PDB file of C-alpha atoms in Angstrom:
ATOM      1  CA  MET S   1      46.421   0.978 -14.209  1.00  0.00           C
ATOM      2  CA  GLN S   2      44.267   4.793 -14.277  1.00  0.00           C
ATOM      3  CA  HIS S   3      46.120   7.882 -14.643  1.00  0.00           C
ATOM      4  CA  PHE S   4      44.224  10.545 -13.742  1.00  0.00           C
ATOM      5  CA  GLU S   5      45.573  14.567 -15.668  1.00  0.00           C
ATOM      6  CA  SER S   6      42.111  15.957 -14.741  1.00  0.00           C
ATOM      7  CA  LEU S   7      40.780  16.932 -10.884  1.00  0.00           C
ATOM      8  CA  ILE S   8      37.302  16.645 -11.907  1.00  0.00           C
ATOM      9  CA  LEU S   9      38.107  13.258 -12.762  1.00  0.00           C
ATOM     10  CA  TYR S  10      40.118  12.435  -9.899  1.00  0.00           C
ATOM     11  CA  HIS S  11      37.175  13.704  -7.361  1.00  0.00           C
ATOM     12  CA  HIS S  12      35.018  11.197  -9.267  1.00  0.00           C
ATOM     13  CA  TYR S  13      36.968   8.326  -8.548  1.00  0.00           C
ATOM     14  CA  MET S  14      37.227   9.085  -4.860  1.00  0.00           C
ATOM     15  CA  GLY S  15      33.316   9.888  -4.483  1.00  0.00           C
ATOM     16  CA  TRP S  16      33.962  13.876  -3.890  1.00  0.00           C
ATOM     17  CA  PRO S  17      31.784  16.127  -4.810  1.00  0.00           C
ATOM     18  CA  SER S  18      33.061  18.237  -7.718  1.00  0.00           C
ATOM     19  CA  PRO S  19      36.765  20.519  -6.954  1.00  0.00           C
ATOM     20  CA  ARG S  20      35.674  24.157  -6.059  1.00  0.00           C
ATOM     21  CA  LEU S  21      39.140  25.212  -8.294  1.00  0.00           C
ATOM     22  CA  PRO S  22      40.295  23.381 -11.691  1.00  0.00           C
ATOM     23  CA  LEU S  23      44.874  22.738 -10.151  1.00  0.00           C
ATOM     24  CA  MET S  24      43.351  23.194  -6.359  1.00  0.00           C
ATOM     25  CA  SER S  25      41.168  20.748  -3.701  1.00  0.00           C
ATOM     26  CA  ILE S  26      40.999  20.017  -0.263  1.00  0.00           C
ATOM     27  CA  MET S  27      37.945  17.472   1.407  1.00  0.00           C
ATOM     28  CA  SER S  28      37.045  17.318   4.651  1.00  0.00           C
ATOM     29  CA  ARG S  29      36.944  14.188   6.784  1.00  0.00           C
ATOM     30  CA  PHE S  30      34.994  15.428   9.556  1.00  0.00           C
ATOM     31  CA  PRO S  31      31.777  15.022  10.319  1.00  0.00           C
ATOM     32  CA  ASP S  32      30.428  18.926   9.760  1.00  0.00           C
ATOM     33  CA  GLU S  33      32.322  19.453   6.842  1.00  0.00           C
ATOM     34  CA  PHE S  34      32.623  15.806   4.656  1.00  0.00           C
ATOM     35  CA  ASN S  35      29.613  16.031   2.295  1.00  0.00           C
ATOM     36  CA  GLY S  36      31.231  13.059   0.050  1.00  0.00           C
ATOM     37  CA  SER S  37      32.309   9.135   0.177  1.00  0.00           C
ATOM     38  CA  THR S  38      35.340   7.039   0.754  1.00  0.00           C
ATOM     39  CA  ARG S  39      36.524   4.791  -2.034  1.00  0.00           C
ATOM     40  CA  PRO S  40      36.814   1.723  -0.002  1.00  0.00           C
ATOM     41  CA  GLN S  41      39.144   0.022  -2.145  1.00  0.00           C
ATOM     42  CA  SER S  42      41.242   0.493  -5.442  1.00  0.00           C
ATOM     43  CA  GLY S  43      43.580  -0.251  -7.414  1.00  0.00           C
ATOM     44  CA  PRO S  44      45.972   0.545  -8.550  1.00  0.00           C
ATOM     45  CA  ILE S  45      46.168   4.560  -9.712  1.00  0.00           C
ATOM     46  CA  SER S  46      47.649   7.349 -10.701  1.00  0.00           C
ATOM     47  CA  SER S  47      48.181  10.747 -11.225  1.00  0.00           C
ATOM     48  CA  ASP S  48      49.491  14.135 -12.754  1.00  0.00           C
ATOM     49  CA  PHE S  49      48.489  16.041  -8.519  1.00  0.00           C
ATOM     50  CA  TYR S  50      50.335  16.097  -5.219  1.00  0.00           C
ATOM     51  CA  VAL S  51      48.321  14.820  -2.040  1.00  0.00           C
ATOM     52  CA  ILE S  52      48.906  15.259   1.325  1.00  0.00           C
ATOM     53  CA  GLN S  53      46.472  14.508   4.051  1.00  0.00           C
ATOM     54  CA  ILE S  54      45.882  13.402   8.038  1.00  0.00           C
ATOM     55  CA  MET S  55      43.570  11.508   8.289  1.00  0.00           C
ATOM     56  CA  ARG S  56      43.897   8.109  10.995  1.00  0.00           C
ATOM     57  CA  LEU S  57      43.261   4.225   9.659  1.00  0.00           C
ATOM     58  CA  LEU S  58      40.856   2.324  10.990  1.00  0.00           C
ATOM     59  CA  ALA S  59      41.362  -0.780   9.544  1.00  0.00           C
ATOM     60  CA  GLY S  60      42.937  -1.889   6.225  1.00  0.00           C
ATOM     61  CA  ASP S  61      45.882  -1.613   3.933  1.00  0.00           C
ATOM     62  CA  VAL S  62      47.307   1.346   1.803  1.00  0.00           C
ATOM     63  CA  GLY S  63      50.335   0.532  -0.945  1.00  0.00           C
ATOM     64  CA  TYR S  64      53.170   2.325  -2.658  1.00  0.00           C
ATOM     65  CA  GLY S  65      54.193  -0.629  -5.678  1.00  0.00           C
ATOM     66  CA  ARG S  66      55.408  -2.834  -3.760  1.00  0.00           C
ATOM     67  CA  THR S  67      55.029  -2.115  -0.187  1.00  0.00           C
ATOM     68  CA  LYS S  68      52.844  -1.407   2.398  1.00  0.00           C
ATOM     69  CA  TYR S  69      52.669   2.601   3.632  1.00  0.00           C
ATOM     70  CA  ASP S  70      53.059   2.397   6.835  1.00  0.00           C
ATOM     71  CA  PHE S  71      50.334   4.141   8.449  1.00  0.00           C
ATOM     72  CA  SER S  72      48.608   4.629  11.887  1.00  0.00           C
ATOM     73  CA  HIS S  73      46.439   7.242  13.844  1.00  0.00           C
ATOM     74  CA  GLY S  74      46.813  10.713  14.046  1.00  0.00           C
ATOM     75  CA  SER S  75      49.416  10.423   9.868  1.00  0.00           C
ATOM     76  CA  MET S  76      50.748  11.812   7.073  1.00  0.00           C
ATOM     77  CA  LYS S  77      51.289  10.797   4.038  1.00  0.00           C
ATOM     78  CA  PHE S  78      52.247  12.737   0.507  1.00  0.00           C
ATOM     79  CA  VAL S  79      52.141  12.037  -2.497  1.00  0.00           C
ATOM     80  CA  ALA S  80      53.665  13.613  -5.487  1.00  0.00           C
ATOM     81  CA  PRO S  81      52.537  12.766  -9.709  1.00  0.00           C
ATOM     82  CA  GLY S  82      52.817   9.095 -11.193  1.00  0.00           C
ATOM     83  CA  GLN S  83      53.608   7.943  -7.743  1.00  0.00           C
ATOM     84  CA  ILE S  84      51.224   5.451  -7.902  1.00  0.00           C
ATOM     85  CA  LEU S  85      48.588   4.068  -4.815  1.00  0.00           C
ATOM     86  CA  GLU S  86      45.739   1.670  -4.383  1.00  0.00           C
ATOM     87  CA  TRP S  87      44.153   0.482  -1.539  1.00  0.00           C
ATOM     88  CA  ASP S  88      41.920  -2.244  -0.445  1.00  0.00           C
ATOM     89  CA  ARG S  89      38.948  -1.809   2.978  1.00  0.00           C
ATOM     90  CA  ILE S  90      40.709   0.749   3.962  1.00  0.00           C
ATOM     91  CA  ILE S  91      37.852   1.873   7.454  1.00  0.00           C
ATOM     92  CA  THR S  92      38.776   5.844   8.281  1.00  0.00           C
ATOM     93  CA  ALA S  93      38.243   8.049  11.567  1.00  0.00           C
ATOM     94  CA  PRO S  94      36.007  10.876  10.088  1.00  0.00           C
ATOM     95  CA  TRP S  95      38.849  13.132  10.509  1.00  0.00           C
ATOM     96  CA  GLY S  96      41.789  15.365   8.471  1.00  0.00           C
ATOM     97  CA  TYR S  97      41.773  16.608   6.148  1.00  0.00           C
ATOM     98  CA  SER S  98      42.561  15.566   1.722  1.00  0.00           C
ATOM     99  CA  LEU S  99      44.492  18.389   0.326  1.00  0.00           C
ATOM    100  CA  VAL S 100      45.193  17.747  -4.093  1.00  0.00           C
ATOM    101  CA  PHE S 101      46.765  20.335  -6.110  1.00  0.00           C
ATOM    102  CA  HIS S 102      48.028  19.985  -9.624  1.00  0.00           C
ATOM    103  CA  LYS S 103      52.122  20.375 -10.551  1.00  0.00           C
ATOM    104  CA  ASP S 104      50.552  23.230 -12.181  1.00  0.00           C
ATOM    105  CA  TYR S 105      49.073  25.045  -9.359  1.00  0.00           C
ATOM    106  CA  ILE S 106      52.821  25.493  -7.808  1.00  0.00           C
ATOM    107  CA  ARG S 107      54.342  25.811 -10.839  1.00  0.00           C
ATOM    108  CA  GLY S 108      57.095  29.184 -10.016  1.00  0.00           C
ATOM    109  CA  HIS S 109      55.974  29.124  -7.147  1.00  0.00           C
ATOM    110  CA  VAL S 110      58.659  29.635  -4.221  1.00  0.00           C
ATOM    111  CA  VAL S 111      56.798  25.613  -3.338  1.00  0.00           C
ATOM    112  CA  GLU S 112      58.171  24.063  -6.008  1.00  0.00           C
ATOM    113  CA  LYS S 113      61.727  24.653  -5.717  1.00  0.00           C
ATOM    114  CA  GLN S 114      60.335  24.275  -1.787  1.00  0.00           C
ATOM    115  CA  ILE S 115      58.503  20.358  -3.272  1.00  0.00           C
ATOM    116  CA  LYS S 116      61.366  18.794  -4.321  1.00  0.00           C
ATOM    117  CA  GLN S 117      63.745  19.264  -1.810  1.00  0.00           C
ATOM    118  CA  CYS S 118      61.153  17.239  -0.039  1.00  0.00           C
ATOM    119  CA  ASN S 119      62.110  13.559   0.989  1.00  0.00           C
ATOM    120  CA  PHE S 120      59.511  12.609   2.048  1.00  0.00           C
ATOM    121  CA  PHE S 121      57.659  12.720  -1.010  1.00  0.00           C
ATOM    122  CA  SER S 122      60.888  10.637  -2.699  1.00  0.00           C
ATOM    123  CA  TYR S 123      59.879   7.345  -0.841  1.00  0.00           C
ATOM    124  CA  ASP S 124      57.825   5.246  -2.437  1.00  0.00           C
ATOM    125  CA  ILE S 125      56.331   5.902   0.140  1.00  0.00           C
ATOM    126  CA  ASN S 126      56.301   4.115   2.306  1.00  0.00           C
ATOM    127  CA  GLU S 127      57.116   5.336   5.702  1.00  0.00           C
ATOM    128  CA  ALA S 128      54.244   7.562   6.258  1.00  0.00           C
ATOM    129  CA  LEU S 129      54.654  10.742   9.590  1.00  0.00           C
ATOM    130  CA  HIS S 130      53.201   9.946  12.698  1.00  0.00           C
ATOM    131  CA  LEU S 131      52.650  13.362  14.807  1.00  0.00           C
ATOM    132  CA  SER S 132      52.561  13.730  18.070  1.00  0.00           C
ATOM    133  CA  GLN S 133      49.357  15.626  19.603  1.00  0.00           C
ATOM    134  CA  LYS S 134      51.115  19.031  20.616  1.00  0.00           C
ATOM    135  CA  GLU S 135      52.712  18.424  15.981  1.00  0.00           C
ATOM    136  CA  GLU S 136      48.357  17.040  14.887  1.00  0.00           C
ATOM    137  CA  LEU S 137      46.690  20.452  15.756  1.00  0.00           C
ATOM    138  CA  SER S 138      49.578  22.385  14.344  1.00  0.00           C
ATOM    139  CA  ALA S 139      49.135  20.557  11.553  1.00  0.00           C
ATOM    140  CA  LEU S 140      45.361  20.987  11.809  1.00  0.00           C
ATOM    141  CA  GLY S 141      45.235  24.803  12.221  1.00  0.00           C
ATOM    142  CA  VAL S 142      47.774  24.868   8.595  1.00  0.00           C
ATOM    143  CA  PHE S 143      44.760  22.303   7.332  1.00  0.00           C
ATOM    144  CA  ARG S 144      42.428  24.582   8.563  1.00  0.00           C
ATOM    145  CA  THR S 145      43.185  27.930   6.926  1.00  0.00           C
ATOM    146  CA  ILE S 146      43.559  25.926   3.540  1.00  0.00           C
ATOM    147  CA  TYR S 147      40.409  24.749   4.263  1.00  0.00           C
ATOM    148  CA  SER S 148      38.203  27.250   4.772  1.00  0.00           C
ATOM    149  CA  GLU S 149      40.440  29.865   2.205  1.00  0.00           C
ATOM    150  CA  TYR S 150      39.274  27.530  -0.075  1.00  0.00           C
ATOM    151  CA  GLN S 151      35.588  28.052   0.933  1.00  0.00           C
ATOM    152  CA  ALA S 152      34.924  31.214   0.023  1.00  0.00           C
ATOM    153  CA  ASP S 153      34.291  33.264  -1.912  1.00  0.00           C
ATOM    154  CA  HIS S 154      38.265  33.495  -4.374  1.00  0.00           C
ATOM    155  CA  ASP S 155      40.383  36.341  -5.443  1.00  0.00           C
ATOM    156  CA  VAL S 156      43.253  38.577  -7.338  1.00  0.00           C
ATOM    157  CA  TYR S 157      44.440  37.214  -3.172  1.00  0.00           C
ATOM    158  CA  SER S 158      43.435  33.577  -2.888  1.00  0.00           C
ATOM    159  CA  SER S 159      46.026  31.020  -4.162  1.00  0.00           C
ATOM    160  CA  ASP S 160      48.870  33.208  -2.474  1.00  0.00           C
ATOM    161  CA  ILE S 161      47.651  32.942   1.614  1.00  0.00           C
ATOM    162  CA  ILE S 162      47.246  28.447  -0.350  1.00  0.00           C
ATOM    163  CA  LEU S 163      50.195  28.783  -1.790  1.00  0.00           C
ATOM    164  CA  ALA S 164      52.227  30.657   1.605  1.00  0.00           C
ATOM    165  CA  GLN S 165      49.903  27.664   3.777  1.00  0.00           C
ATOM    166  CA  ILE S 166      51.459  24.480   1.392  1.00  0.00           C
ATOM    167  CA  GLU S 167      54.531  26.216   1.675  1.00  0.00           C
ATOM    168  CA  THR S 168      54.256  26.832   5.751  1.00  0.00           C
ATOM    169  CA  LEU S 169      53.169  23.427   5.789  1.00  0.00           C
ATOM    170  CA  LEU S 170      55.535  21.643   3.877  1.00  0.00           C
ATOM    171  CA  ARG S 171      58.740  23.279   6.714  1.00  0.00           C
ATOM    172  CA  PHE S 172      56.357  21.154   9.358  1.00  0.00           C
ATOM    173  CA  SER S 173      56.179  18.330   7.505  1.00  0.00           C
ATOM    174  CA  THR S 174      60.125  18.982   7.935  1.00  0.00           C
ATOM    175  CA  ARG S 175      60.775  19.507  11.368  1.00  0.00           C
ATOM    176  CA  TYR S 176      58.200  16.965  11.928  1.00  0.00           C
ATOM    177  CA  TYR S 177      60.658  14.368   9.994  1.00  0.00           C
ATOM    178  CA  GLU S 178      63.650  15.212  11.263  1.00  0.00           C
ATOM    179  CA  ARG S 179      62.647  14.781  14.996  1.00  0.00           C
ATOM    180  CA  GLN S 180      60.985  11.185  13.627  1.00  0.00           C
ATOM    181  CA  PHE S 181      64.204  10.639  12.559  1.00  0.00           C
ATOM    182  CA  ASP S 182      65.254  10.688  15.673  1.00  0.00           C
ATOM    183  CA  ASP S 183      62.695   9.684  18.084  1.00  0.00           C
ATOM    184  CA  ARG S 184      63.254   6.754  16.385  1.00  0.00           C
ATOM    185  CA  LYS S 185      67.037   5.944  16.578  1.00  0.00           C
ATOM    186  CA  LYS S 186      66.738   2.328  17.795  1.00  0.00           C
ATOM    187  CA  LEU S 187      64.826   1.108  14.682  1.00  0.00           C
ATOM    188  CA  ASN S 188      66.982   2.992  13.139  1.00  0.00           C
ATOM    189  CA  THR S 189      70.687   0.946  14.673  1.00  0.00           C
ATOM    190  CA  GLU S 190      67.971  -2.249  14.250  1.00  0.00           C
ATOM    191  CA  PHE S 191      67.850  -1.154  10.537  1.00  0.00           C
ATOM    192  CA  SER S 192      71.133  -0.868   9.900  1.00  0.00           C
ATOM    193  CA  LEU S 193      72.292  -3.751  11.560  1.00  0.00           C
ATOM    194  CA  GLN S 194      69.888  -5.899   9.351  1.00  0.00           C
ATOM    195  CA  PHE S 195      71.539  -3.903   7.262  1.00  0.00           C
ATOM    196  CA  GLU S 196      74.871  -4.327   7.280  1.00  0.00           C
ATOM    197  CA  ALA S 197      73.769  -8.751   7.672  1.00  0.00           C
ATOM    198  CA  LEU S 198      72.625  -8.317   4.999  1.00  0.00           C
ATOM    199  CA  LEU S 199      75.645  -7.314   3.482  1.00  0.00           C
ATOM    200  CA  THR S 200      77.322 -10.015   5.275  1.00  0.00           C
ATOM    201  CA  THR S 201      74.915 -13.141   4.006  1.00  0.00           C
ATOM    202  CA  TYR S 202      75.376 -11.903  -0.327  1.00  0.00           C
ATOM    203  CA  PHE S 203      79.244 -12.099   0.595  1.00  0.00           C
ATOM    204  CA  GLU S 204      79.590 -14.831   1.538  1.00  0.00           C
ATOM    205  CA  SER S 205      77.134 -16.970  -0.558  1.00  0.00           C
ATOM    206  CA  GLY S 206      79.623 -15.902  -3.536  1.00  0.00           C
ATOM    207  CA  LYS S 207      76.373 -14.191  -5.062  1.00  0.00           C
ATOM    208  CA  PRO S 208      78.640 -11.106  -5.896  1.00  0.00           C
ATOM    209  CA  LYS S 209      80.069 -13.075  -8.858  1.00  0.00           C
ATOM    210  CA  LEU S 210      77.554 -14.475  -9.900  1.00  0.00           C
ATOM    211  CA  GLN S 211      74.895 -11.859 -10.047  1.00  0.00           C
ATOM    212  CA  GLY S 212      76.949  -8.325  -9.350  1.00  0.00           C
ATOM    213  CA  MET S 213      76.866  -6.305  -6.874  1.00  0.00           C
ATOM    214  CA  PRO S 214      74.628  -5.293  -4.776  1.00  0.00           C
ATOM    215  CA  SER S 215      72.348  -2.792  -4.934  1.00  0.00           C
ATOM    216  CA  VAL S 216      71.712  -0.267  -2.658  1.00  0.00           C
ATOM    217  CA  GLU S 217      67.082  -1.548  -4.523  1.00  0.00           C
ATOM    218  CA  TRP S 218      67.844  -5.297  -4.492  1.00  0.00           C
ATOM    219  CA  ALA S 219      68.731  -3.865  -0.885  1.00  0.00           C
ATOM    220  CA  ALA S 220      66.054  -1.342   0.265  1.00  0.00           C
ATOM    221  CA  GLU S 221      63.378  -4.484  -2.193  1.00  0.00           C
ATOM    222  CA  GLU S 222      65.379  -6.763   0.638  1.00  0.00           C
ATOM    223  CA  LEU S 223      64.663  -5.653   3.532  1.00  0.00           C
ATOM    224  CA  SER S 224      60.840  -3.951   2.503  1.00  0.00           C
ATOM    225  CA  LEU S 225      61.733  -0.129   2.696  1.00  0.00           C
ATOM    226  CA  SER S 226      62.677   1.938   0.039  1.00  0.00           C
ATOM    227  CA  PRO S 227      65.681   3.065  -1.311  1.00  0.00           C
ATOM    228  CA  ARG S 228      65.743   6.713  -0.292  1.00  0.00           C
ATOM    229  CA  TYR S 229      64.170   5.246   2.472  1.00  0.00           C
ATOM    230  CA  LEU S 230      67.230   3.020   3.614  1.00  0.00           C
ATOM    231  CA  SER S 231      69.606   5.993   2.493  1.00  0.00           C
ATOM    232  CA  ASP S 232      67.687   8.492   4.351  1.00  0.00           C
ATOM    233  CA  THR S 233      67.772   6.259   7.447  1.00  0.00           C
ATOM    234  CA  LEU S 234      71.133   4.975   7.540  1.00  0.00           C
ATOM    235  CA  LYS S 235      71.949   8.233   7.070  1.00  0.00           C
ATOM    236  CA  ALA S 236      70.442   9.831   9.766  1.00  0.00           C
ATOM    237  CA  GLU S 237      72.188   7.123  11.984  1.00  0.00           C
ATOM    238  CA  THR S 238      75.469   7.223  10.681  1.00  0.00           C
ATOM    239  CA  GLY S 239      76.420   9.320   8.632  1.00  0.00           C
ATOM    240  CA  LYS S 240      76.576   7.424   5.332  1.00  0.00           C
ATOM    241  CA  THR S 241      74.099   6.788   2.457  1.00  0.00           C
ATOM    242  CA  ALA S 242      72.824   3.170   1.325  1.00  0.00           C
ATOM    243  CA  LEU S 243      75.368   2.988  -1.385  1.00  0.00           C
ATOM    244  CA  GLU S 244      78.174   4.414   0.870  1.00  0.00           C
ATOM    245  CA  HIS S 245      77.563   1.020   2.730  1.00  0.00           C
ATOM    246  CA  ILE S 246      78.223  -0.934   0.101  1.00  0.00           C
ATOM    247  CA  HIS S 247      81.213   0.452  -0.974  1.00  0.00           C
ATOM    248  CA  ASN S 248      83.174   0.345   2.551  1.00  0.00           C
ATOM    249  CA  TYR S 249      81.846  -3.443   2.854  1.00  0.00           C
ATOM    250  CA  LEU S 250      83.452  -3.887  -0.522  1.00  0.00           C
ATOM    251  CA  ILE S 251      86.582  -1.950  -0.199  1.00  0.00           C
ATOM    252  CA  ASP S 252      87.182  -4.224   3.037  1.00  0.00           C
ATOM    253  CA  THR S 253      85.993  -7.315   1.603  1.00  0.00           C
ATOM    254  CA  ALA S 254      89.122  -6.594  -1.669  1.00  0.00           C
ATOM    255  CA  LYS S 255      91.474  -5.473   0.936  1.00  0.00           C
ATOM    256  CA  SER S 256      91.418  -9.217   3.051  1.00  0.00           C
ATOM    257  CA  LEU S 257      90.418 -10.602  -0.974  1.00  0.00           C
ATOM    258  CA  LEU S 258      94.396  -9.076  -2.565  1.00  0.00           C
ATOM    259  CA  LEU S 259      96.342  -9.518   0.347  1.00  0.00           C
ATOM    260  CA  ILE S 260      95.560 -13.756  -0.946  1.00  0.00           C
ATOM    261  CA  PRO S 261      98.572 -15.285  -2.340  1.00  0.00           C
ATOM    262  CA  ASP S 262      97.907 -15.797  -5.594  1.00  0.00           C
ATOM    263  CA  MET S 263      95.294 -13.621  -5.925  1.00  0.00           C
ATOM    264  CA  THR S 264      94.803 -10.924  -8.960  1.00  0.00           C
ATOM    265  CA  VAL S 265      93.860  -8.001  -8.915  1.00  0.00           C
ATOM    266  CA  SER S 266      91.005  -9.778 -11.556  1.00  0.00           C
ATOM    267  CA  GLU S 267      89.958 -11.968 -10.185  1.00  0.00           C
ATOM    268  CA  ALA S 268      89.205  -9.913  -7.054  1.00  0.00           C
ATOM    269  CA  ALA S 269      87.120  -7.395  -9.426  1.00  0.00           C
ATOM    270  CA  TYR S 270      85.142 -10.130 -10.290  1.00  0.00           C
ATOM    271  CA  GLN S 271      84.328 -12.145  -7.386  1.00  0.00           C
ATOM    272  CA  LEU S 272      83.424  -8.807  -5.593  1.00  0.00           C
ATOM    273  CA  GLY S 273      81.010  -8.665  -8.672  1.00  0.00           C
ATOM    274  CA  PHE S 274      82.445  -5.960 -10.951  1.00  0.00           C
ATOM    275  CA  GLU S 275      82.026  -7.147 -14.130  1.00  0.00           C
ATOM    276  CA  TYR S 276      84.795  -4.717 -14.964  1.00  0.00           C
ATOM    277  CA  PRO S 277      88.320  -4.277 -12.666  1.00  0.00           C
ATOM    278  CA  GLN S 278      89.127  -1.369 -13.625  1.00  0.00           C
ATOM    279  CA  TYR S 279      85.773   0.082 -12.607  1.00  0.00           C
ATOM    280  CA  PHE S 280      86.630  -2.087  -9.399  1.00  0.00           C
ATOM    281  CA  SER S 281      90.012  -0.115  -9.529  1.00  0.00           C
ATOM    282  CA  ARG S 282      89.034   3.364  -9.759  1.00  0.00           C
ATOM    283  CA  LEU S 283      87.148   2.718  -6.209  1.00  0.00           C
ATOM    284  CA  PHE S 284      89.980   1.179  -4.843  1.00  0.00           C
ATOM    285  CA  LYS S 285      91.637   4.036  -5.354  1.00  0.00           C
ATOM    286  CA  ASN S 286      88.955   6.439  -4.785  1.00  0.00           C
ATOM    287  CA  LYS S 287      88.397   5.546  -1.069  1.00  0.00           C
ATOM    288  CA  THR S 288      92.150   4.479   0.154  1.00  0.00           C
ATOM    289  CA  GLY S 289      94.919   6.530  -2.007  1.00  0.00           C
ATOM    290  CA  LEU S 290      95.654   3.721  -3.474  1.00  0.00           C
ATOM    291  CA  SER S 291      94.979   1.208  -6.854  1.00  0.00           C
ATOM    292  CA  PRO S 292      94.439  -2.985  -5.647  1.00  0.00           C
ATOM    293  CA  SER S 293      98.206  -3.536  -6.754  1.00  0.00           C
ATOM    294  CA  GLU S 294     100.097  -0.469  -4.674  1.00  0.00           C
ATOM    295  CA  TYR S 295      98.077  -1.235  -1.148  1.00  0.00           C
ATOM    296  CA  ARG S 296      99.023  -4.558  -2.162  1.00  0.00           C
ATOM    297  CA  ILE S 297     102.841  -4.202  -2.361  1.00  0.00           C
ATOM    298  CA  LYS S 298     102.318  -1.574   0.542  1.00  0.00           C
ATOM    299  CA  LYS S 299     100.953  -4.505   2.831  1.00  0.00           C
ATOM    300  CA  THR S 300     103.831  -6.622   2.261  1.00  0.00           C
ATOM    301  CA  GLU S 301     106.317  -5.113   2.921  1.00  0.00           C
ATOM    302  CA  TYR S 302     105.458  -5.469   6.224  1.00  0.00           C
TER     303      TYR S 302
END
């Protein structure tokens, strides 16, 4: 796998002209502005750069790690330094922009802190930002301002102007992602149901005793999602993260096991996938306010 630390080498690999700045560039895909080529395919690559793109993918696959990128017309995607990107046989429309900037470009600026709070850079990334027509026009306006400043003669104000526009672009993107989660409540509900069904199948199969407790990473892989996106989706729909759902399912199952005659606390813990019973007891008390033994005594008193 190739890793790019140099923006010049990254541009060369992509088939773009040399960047005008050492740590930041923006490429236009519009016919009257584009003067490079589009690399149709690539094996896994990573870089030290943030990449924000607005584009229209007409054909082909874009992947990150083990997942396919959920990309369609009028969409944006976000790549953080170190994340793995690959694509195959892609055809893009002559439309959009690719903004690339090194992590050192935002060092010490408010954008550095802001970008760490943007969850959409942490999805691994398989959920694009799908824009409405109005959102598309607003986002394009910011990209065009950055592109115009990038193409102009640079002075002491240039970086501040570009960084301010990146800050604006991130604020718009955060707003649009929140809207997207609201728009996809039905889909989110389906994810929630699929997640609960996945947990039920796992526990009823007896796998916890053999393979341990289910993890968020395991569940996300089973549902072809990234762990962060799964948790954000469940949080938006139910108010609870994926880990909270797993813990609640564990406790609910544990309550039934503890009422089985002759079932010891240790046996219940092992059946649920806990390697050490004390971890089970700690989680149970944290969630219910009672130890497993106290819960059993209280229930058998009724």
